Short mmCIF file of C-alpha atoms in Angstrom, two decimals:
data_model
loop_
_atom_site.label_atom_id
_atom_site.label_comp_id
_atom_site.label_asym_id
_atom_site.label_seq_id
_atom_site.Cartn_x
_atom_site.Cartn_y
_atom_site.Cartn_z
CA UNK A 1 6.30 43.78 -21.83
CA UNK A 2 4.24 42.88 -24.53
CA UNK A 3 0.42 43.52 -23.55
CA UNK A 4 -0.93 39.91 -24.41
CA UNK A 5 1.77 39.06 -21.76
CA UNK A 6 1.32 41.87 -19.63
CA UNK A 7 -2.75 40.14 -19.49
CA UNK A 8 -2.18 36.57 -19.13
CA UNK A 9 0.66 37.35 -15.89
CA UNK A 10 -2.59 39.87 -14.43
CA UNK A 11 -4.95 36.78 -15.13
CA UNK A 12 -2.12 34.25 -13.51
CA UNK A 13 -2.31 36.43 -10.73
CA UNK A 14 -6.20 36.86 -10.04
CA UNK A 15 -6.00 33.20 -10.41
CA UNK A 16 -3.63 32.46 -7.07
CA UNK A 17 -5.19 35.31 -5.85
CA UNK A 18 -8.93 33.34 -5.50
CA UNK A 19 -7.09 30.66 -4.41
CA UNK A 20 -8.38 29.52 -0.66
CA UNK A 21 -5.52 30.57 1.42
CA UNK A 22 -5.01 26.74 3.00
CA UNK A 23 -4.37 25.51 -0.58
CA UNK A 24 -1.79 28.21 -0.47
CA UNK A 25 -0.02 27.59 2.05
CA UNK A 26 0.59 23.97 1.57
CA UNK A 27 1.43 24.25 -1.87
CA UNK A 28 5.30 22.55 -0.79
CA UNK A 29 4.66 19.21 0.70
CA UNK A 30 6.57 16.63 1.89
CA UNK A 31 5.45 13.16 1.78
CA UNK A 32 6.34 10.25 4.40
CA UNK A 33 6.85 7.18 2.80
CA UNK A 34 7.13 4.37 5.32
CA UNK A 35 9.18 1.82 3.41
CA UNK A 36 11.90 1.64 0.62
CA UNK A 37 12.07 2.58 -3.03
CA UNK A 38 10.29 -0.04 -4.96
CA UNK A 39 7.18 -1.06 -3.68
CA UNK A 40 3.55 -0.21 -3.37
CA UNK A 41 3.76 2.55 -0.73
CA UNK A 42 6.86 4.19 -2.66
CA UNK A 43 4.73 3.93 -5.72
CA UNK A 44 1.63 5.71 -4.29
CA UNK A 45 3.30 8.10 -2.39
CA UNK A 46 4.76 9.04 -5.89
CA UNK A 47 2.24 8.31 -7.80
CA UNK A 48 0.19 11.02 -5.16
CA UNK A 49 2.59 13.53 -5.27
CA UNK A 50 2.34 13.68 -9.07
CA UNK A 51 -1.66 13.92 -8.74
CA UNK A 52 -1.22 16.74 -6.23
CA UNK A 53 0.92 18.57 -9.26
CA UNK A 54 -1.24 17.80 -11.78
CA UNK A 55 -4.40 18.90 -10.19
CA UNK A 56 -2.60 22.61 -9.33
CA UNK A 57 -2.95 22.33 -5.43
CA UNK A 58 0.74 21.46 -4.77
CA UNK A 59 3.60 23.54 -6.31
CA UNK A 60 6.13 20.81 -5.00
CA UNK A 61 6.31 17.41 -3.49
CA UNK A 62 9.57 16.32 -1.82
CA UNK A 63 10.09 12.26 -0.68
CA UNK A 64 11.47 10.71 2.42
CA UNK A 65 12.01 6.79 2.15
CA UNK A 66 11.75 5.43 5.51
CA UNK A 67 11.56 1.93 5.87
CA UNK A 68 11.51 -1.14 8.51
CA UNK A 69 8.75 -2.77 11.02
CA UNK A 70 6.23 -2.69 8.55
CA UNK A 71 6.55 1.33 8.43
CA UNK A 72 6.75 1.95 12.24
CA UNK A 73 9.57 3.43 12.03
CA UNK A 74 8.79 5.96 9.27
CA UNK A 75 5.52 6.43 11.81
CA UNK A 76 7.75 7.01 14.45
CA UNK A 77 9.90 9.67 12.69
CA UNK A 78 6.57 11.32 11.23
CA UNK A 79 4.65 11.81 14.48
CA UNK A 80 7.90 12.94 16.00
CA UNK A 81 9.21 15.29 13.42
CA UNK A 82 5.80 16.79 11.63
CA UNK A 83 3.88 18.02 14.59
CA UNK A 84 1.40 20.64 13.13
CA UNK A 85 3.00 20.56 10.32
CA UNK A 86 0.41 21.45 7.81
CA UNK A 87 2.32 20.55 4.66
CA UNK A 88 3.52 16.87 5.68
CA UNK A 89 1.77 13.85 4.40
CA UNK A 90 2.32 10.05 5.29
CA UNK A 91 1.39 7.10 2.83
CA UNK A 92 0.04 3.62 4.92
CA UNK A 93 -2.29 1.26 4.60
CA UNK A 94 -2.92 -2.36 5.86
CA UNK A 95 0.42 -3.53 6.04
CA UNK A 96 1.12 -0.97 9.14
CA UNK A 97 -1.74 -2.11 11.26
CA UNK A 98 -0.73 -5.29 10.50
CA UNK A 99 2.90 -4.58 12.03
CA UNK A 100 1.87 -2.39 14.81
CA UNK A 101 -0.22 -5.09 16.06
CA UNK A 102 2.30 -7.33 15.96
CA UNK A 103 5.17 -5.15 16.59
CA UNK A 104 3.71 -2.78 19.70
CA UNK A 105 5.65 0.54 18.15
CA UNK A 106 6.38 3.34 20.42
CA UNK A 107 4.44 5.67 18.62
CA UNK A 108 0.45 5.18 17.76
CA UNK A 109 -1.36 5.99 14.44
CA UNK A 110 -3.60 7.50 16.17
CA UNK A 111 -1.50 10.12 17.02
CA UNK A 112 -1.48 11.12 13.44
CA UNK A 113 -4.15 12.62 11.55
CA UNK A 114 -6.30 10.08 8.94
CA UNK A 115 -7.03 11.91 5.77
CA UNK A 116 -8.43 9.21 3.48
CA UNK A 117 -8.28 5.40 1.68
CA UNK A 118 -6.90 6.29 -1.77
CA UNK A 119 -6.64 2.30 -3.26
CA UNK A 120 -7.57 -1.14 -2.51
CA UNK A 121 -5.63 -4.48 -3.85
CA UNK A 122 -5.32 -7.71 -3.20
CA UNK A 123 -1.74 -10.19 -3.31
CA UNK A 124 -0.47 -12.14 -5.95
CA UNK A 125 1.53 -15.36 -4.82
CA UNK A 126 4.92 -16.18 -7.35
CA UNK A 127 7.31 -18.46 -8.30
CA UNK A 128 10.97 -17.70 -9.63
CA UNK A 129 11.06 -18.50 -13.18
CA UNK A 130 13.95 -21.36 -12.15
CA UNK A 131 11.35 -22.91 -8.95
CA UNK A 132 10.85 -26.83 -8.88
CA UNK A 133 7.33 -26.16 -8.38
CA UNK A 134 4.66 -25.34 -10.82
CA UNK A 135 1.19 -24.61 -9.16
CA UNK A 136 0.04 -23.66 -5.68
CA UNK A 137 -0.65 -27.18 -5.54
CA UNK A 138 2.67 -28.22 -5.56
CA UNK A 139 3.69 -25.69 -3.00
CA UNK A 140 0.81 -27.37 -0.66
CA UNK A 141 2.30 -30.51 -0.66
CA UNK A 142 5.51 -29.36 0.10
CA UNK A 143 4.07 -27.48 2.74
CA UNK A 144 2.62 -30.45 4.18
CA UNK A 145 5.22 -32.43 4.18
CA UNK A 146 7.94 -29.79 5.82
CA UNK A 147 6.51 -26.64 6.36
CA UNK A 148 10.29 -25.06 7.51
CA UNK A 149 11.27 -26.20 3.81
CA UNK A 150 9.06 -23.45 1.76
CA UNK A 151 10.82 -20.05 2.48
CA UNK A 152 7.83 -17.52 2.04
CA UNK A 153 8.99 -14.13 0.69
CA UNK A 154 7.21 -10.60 0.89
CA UNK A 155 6.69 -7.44 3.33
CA UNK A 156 6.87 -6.72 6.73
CA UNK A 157 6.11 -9.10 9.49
CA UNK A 158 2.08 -8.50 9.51
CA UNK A 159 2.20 -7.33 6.33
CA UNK A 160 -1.25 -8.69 4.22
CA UNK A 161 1.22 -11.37 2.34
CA UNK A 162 2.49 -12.41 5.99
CA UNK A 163 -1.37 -13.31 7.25
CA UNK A 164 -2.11 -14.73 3.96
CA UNK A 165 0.37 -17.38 4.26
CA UNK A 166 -0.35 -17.92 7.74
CA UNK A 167 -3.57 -18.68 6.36
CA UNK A 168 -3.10 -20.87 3.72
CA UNK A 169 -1.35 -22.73 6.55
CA UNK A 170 -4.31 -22.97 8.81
CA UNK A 171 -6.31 -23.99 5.82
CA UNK A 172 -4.54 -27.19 4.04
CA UNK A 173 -4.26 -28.49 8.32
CA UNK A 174 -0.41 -26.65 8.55
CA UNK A 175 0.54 -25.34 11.92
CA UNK A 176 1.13 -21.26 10.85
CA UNK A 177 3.29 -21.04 13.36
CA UNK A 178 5.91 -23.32 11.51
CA UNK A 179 5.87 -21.48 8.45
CA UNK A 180 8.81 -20.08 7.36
CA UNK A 181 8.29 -16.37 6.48
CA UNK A 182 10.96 -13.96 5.29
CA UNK A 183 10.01 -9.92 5.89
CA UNK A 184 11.60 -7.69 3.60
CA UNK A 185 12.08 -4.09 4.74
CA UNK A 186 10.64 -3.24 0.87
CA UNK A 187 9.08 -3.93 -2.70
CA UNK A 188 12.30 -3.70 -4.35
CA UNK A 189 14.27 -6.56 -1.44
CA UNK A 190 11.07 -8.60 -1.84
CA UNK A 191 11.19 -8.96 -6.02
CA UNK A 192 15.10 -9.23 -6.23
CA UNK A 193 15.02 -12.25 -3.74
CA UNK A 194 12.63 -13.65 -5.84
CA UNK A 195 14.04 -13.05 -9.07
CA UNK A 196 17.54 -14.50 -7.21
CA UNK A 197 15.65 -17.79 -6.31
CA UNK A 198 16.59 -16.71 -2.36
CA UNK A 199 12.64 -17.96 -1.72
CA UNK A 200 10.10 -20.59 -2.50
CA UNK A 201 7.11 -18.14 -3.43
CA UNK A 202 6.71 -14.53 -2.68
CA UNK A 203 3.47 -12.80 -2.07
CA UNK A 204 2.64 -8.48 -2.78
CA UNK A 205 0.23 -6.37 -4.65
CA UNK A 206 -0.27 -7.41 -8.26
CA UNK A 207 0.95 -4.05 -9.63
CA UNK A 208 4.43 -5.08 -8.02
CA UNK A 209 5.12 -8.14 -9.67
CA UNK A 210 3.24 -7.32 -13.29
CA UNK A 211 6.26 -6.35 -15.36
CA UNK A 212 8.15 -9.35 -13.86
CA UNK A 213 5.57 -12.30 -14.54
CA UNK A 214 4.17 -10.48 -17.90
CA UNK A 215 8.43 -11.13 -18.69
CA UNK A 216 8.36 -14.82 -17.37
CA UNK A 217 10.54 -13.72 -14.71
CA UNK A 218 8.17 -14.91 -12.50
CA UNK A 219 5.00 -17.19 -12.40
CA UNK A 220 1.99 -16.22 -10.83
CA UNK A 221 -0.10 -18.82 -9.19
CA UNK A 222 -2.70 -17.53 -6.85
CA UNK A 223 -4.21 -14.26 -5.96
CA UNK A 224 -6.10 -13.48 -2.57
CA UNK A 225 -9.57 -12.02 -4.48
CA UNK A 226 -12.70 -13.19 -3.94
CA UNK A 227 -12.87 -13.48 -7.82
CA UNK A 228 -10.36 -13.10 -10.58
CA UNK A 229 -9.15 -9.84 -11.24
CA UNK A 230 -10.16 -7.91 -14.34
CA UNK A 231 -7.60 -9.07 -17.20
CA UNK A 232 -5.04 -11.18 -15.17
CA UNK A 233 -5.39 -14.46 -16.13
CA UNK A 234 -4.68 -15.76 -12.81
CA UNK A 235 -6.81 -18.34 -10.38
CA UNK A 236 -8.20 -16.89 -6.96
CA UNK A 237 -7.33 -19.17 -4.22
CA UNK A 238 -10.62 -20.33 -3.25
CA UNK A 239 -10.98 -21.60 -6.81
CA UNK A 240 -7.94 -24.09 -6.06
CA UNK A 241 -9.73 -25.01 -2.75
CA UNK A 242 -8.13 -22.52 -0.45
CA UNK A 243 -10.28 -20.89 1.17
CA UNK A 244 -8.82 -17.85 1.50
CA UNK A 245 -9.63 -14.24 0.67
CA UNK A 246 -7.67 -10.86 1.77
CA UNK A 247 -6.77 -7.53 0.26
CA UNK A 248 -5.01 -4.98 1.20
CA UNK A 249 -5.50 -0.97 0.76
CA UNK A 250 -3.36 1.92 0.98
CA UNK A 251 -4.22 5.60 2.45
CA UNK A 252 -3.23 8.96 3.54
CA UNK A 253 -2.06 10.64 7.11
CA UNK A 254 -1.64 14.47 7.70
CA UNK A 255 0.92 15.18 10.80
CA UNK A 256 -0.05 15.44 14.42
CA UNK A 257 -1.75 18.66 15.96
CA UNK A 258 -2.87 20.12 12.91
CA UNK A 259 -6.32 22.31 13.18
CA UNK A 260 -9.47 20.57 11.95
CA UNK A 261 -9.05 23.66 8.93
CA UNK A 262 -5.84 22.26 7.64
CA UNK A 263 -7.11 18.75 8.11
CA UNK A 264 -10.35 19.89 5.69
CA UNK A 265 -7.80 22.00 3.53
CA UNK A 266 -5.58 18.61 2.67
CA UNK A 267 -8.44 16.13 2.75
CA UNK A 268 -10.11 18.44 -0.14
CA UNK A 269 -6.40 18.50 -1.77
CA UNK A 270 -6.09 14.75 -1.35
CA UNK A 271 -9.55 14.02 -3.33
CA UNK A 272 -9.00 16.77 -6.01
CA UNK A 273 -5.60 14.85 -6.72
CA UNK A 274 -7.61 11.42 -7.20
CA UNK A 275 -9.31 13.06 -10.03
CA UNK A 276 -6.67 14.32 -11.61
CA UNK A 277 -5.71 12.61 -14.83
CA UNK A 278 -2.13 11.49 -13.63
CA UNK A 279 -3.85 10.26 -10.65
CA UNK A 280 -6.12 7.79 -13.63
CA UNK A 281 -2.92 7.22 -14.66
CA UNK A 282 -1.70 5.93 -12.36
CA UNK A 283 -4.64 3.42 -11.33
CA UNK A 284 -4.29 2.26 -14.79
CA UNK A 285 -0.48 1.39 -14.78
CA UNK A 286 -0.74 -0.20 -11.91
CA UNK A 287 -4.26 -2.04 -11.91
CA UNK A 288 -5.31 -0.41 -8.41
CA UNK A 289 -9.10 -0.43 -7.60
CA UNK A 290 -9.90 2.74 -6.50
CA UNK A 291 -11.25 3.05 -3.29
CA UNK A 292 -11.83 6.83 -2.26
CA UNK A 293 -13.14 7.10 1.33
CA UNK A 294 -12.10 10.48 3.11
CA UNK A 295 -13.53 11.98 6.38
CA UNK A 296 -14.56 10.15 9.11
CA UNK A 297 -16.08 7.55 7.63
CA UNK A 298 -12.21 6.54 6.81
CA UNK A 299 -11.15 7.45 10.57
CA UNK A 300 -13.85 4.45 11.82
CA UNK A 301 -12.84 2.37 8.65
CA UNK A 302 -9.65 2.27 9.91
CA UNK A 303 -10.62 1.37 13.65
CA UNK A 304 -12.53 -1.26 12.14
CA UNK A 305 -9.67 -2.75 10.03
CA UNK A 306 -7.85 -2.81 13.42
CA UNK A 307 -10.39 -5.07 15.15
CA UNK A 308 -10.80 -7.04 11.70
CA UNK A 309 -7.32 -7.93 10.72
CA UNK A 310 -6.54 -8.80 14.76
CA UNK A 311 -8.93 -11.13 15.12
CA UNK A 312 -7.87 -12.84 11.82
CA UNK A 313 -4.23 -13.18 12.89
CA UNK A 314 -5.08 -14.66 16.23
CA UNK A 315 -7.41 -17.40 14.42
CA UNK A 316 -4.55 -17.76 12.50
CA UNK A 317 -2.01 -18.35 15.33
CA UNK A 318 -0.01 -15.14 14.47
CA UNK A 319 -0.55 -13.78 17.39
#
């Protein structure tokens, strides 16, 4: 062996060496992702696996797609299948509070382990390229006139798209209990629906639908922010007189019964990966506000979102 070699393999190995020994050992992880290839939680999950790489605390990251009730079921199978595991990770967000409060799961997500809020974005309504109707306006009327005839498209029952119709409803004077919503177990159901012309308008995350409506595929009329979103040239709601304003956010769960060491261990891996430049890459690509929040400050954030997002569905006669 050559001795420049013969140095940088004695360097290589100092380096693992210094290493803390919880970065070690969960250096393989496996990563839960609650729903099917082609939507936002398949797309951070990735997109966080690739961070975990590129920042050096992960030598591998292996997938699981497991989708259906809004993620409960990948829940289910994580809380049942990881317990202690130290190298398992779920991806979740909004969308599965949304469905466990409507769905009443088995299995709790409190029985996992919160690690931390990694994103934050809020829905984009569309239109198939081929739809009758033009604006949000147009969809109103319709709506007003026969709320069964305007087939809304998007996630899981719950899901952020689901209460934002339900609200748009209860805003223009529409019963929400008469709207007509169609859950899709995924991203990738939701957009080729869409695409097909199988619904009226379809509601996700912006980051979904960009390739789609920046081809003409589909037209955008309406997103859920409180203000336009940086470089989408698309009107909020409220500026159409719709008073309406939701986002949604997506996060990180470790596995049941792990010690409150491994729980530090992957909560320091987590953040390091959300500097990482793939990880700026990623927000970039897919015009995600970041939205860091680790600890327990993202343990009570969640509790709170619990509270928050029931108390909007029942004043919007979801539940």
């Amino acid at each position: 062996m050559r001795r420049d070699t013969f140095l940088r393999s004695l360097a290589a190995l100092a380096a693992v060496g210094t290493l803390p020994l919880s970065a070690r050992a969960n250096a393989n992880l496996k990563m839960m992702i609650p729903a099917n290839p082609g939507g936002g939680w398949d797309s951070t999950g990735r997109a966080l696996g690739k961070a975990l790489q590129d920042a050096g605390v992960a030598a591998s990251v292996s997938y699981d797609n497991k989708g259906g009730a809004a993620g409960a079921i990948g829940l289910a199978q994580f809380v049942n299948a990881s317990k202690g595991d130290p190298n398992a990770l779920m991806v979740m967000g909004a969308v599965m509070l949304g469905g466990i409060i409507t769905g009443k799961p088995p299995v709790s997500l409190s029985q996992a382990t919160p690690l931390a809020r990694l994103t934050s974005e809020y829905n984009v309504f569309v239109l198939p390229a081929s739809s009758p109707f033009k604006t949000m306006k147009e969809v109103i009327e319709q709506l007003k006139k026969d709320p069964g005839s305007v087939k809304w498209g998007g996630g899981s029952r719950g899901s952020t798209e689901h209460i934002a119709a339900a609200m748009i409803a209860r805003e223009v004077g529409v019963d929400p209990a008469k709207i007509n919503y169609v859950a899709f177990r995924g991203g990738g159901e939701a957009v080729a629906a869409i695409l097909g012309g199988n619904v009226s308008i379809g509601g996700s995350g912006y980051s979904e639908f960009a390739e789609y409506i920046k081809a003409g595929k589909m037209r955008a009329i309406g997103v859920t922010s409180d203000k336009r979103l940086p470089g989408v040239d698309v009107p909020t709601l409220k500026e159409q007189g719709i008073n309406v304003v939701i986002g949604n956010w997506r996060g990180v769960y470790a596995a049941p019964g792990i010690t409150g060491e491994q729980r530090k261990a992957l909560t320091d891996m987590v953040v390091k990966a959300t500097k990482s430049k793939a990880w700026a890459e990623a927000l970039e690509k897919n015009a995600w506000t970041p939205a860091l929040m680790a600890g327990p400050e993202f343990e009570k954030f969640v509790d709170d979102e619990f509270a928050s997002l029931r108390a909007v569905m029942v004043k919007s006669g979801m539940i």
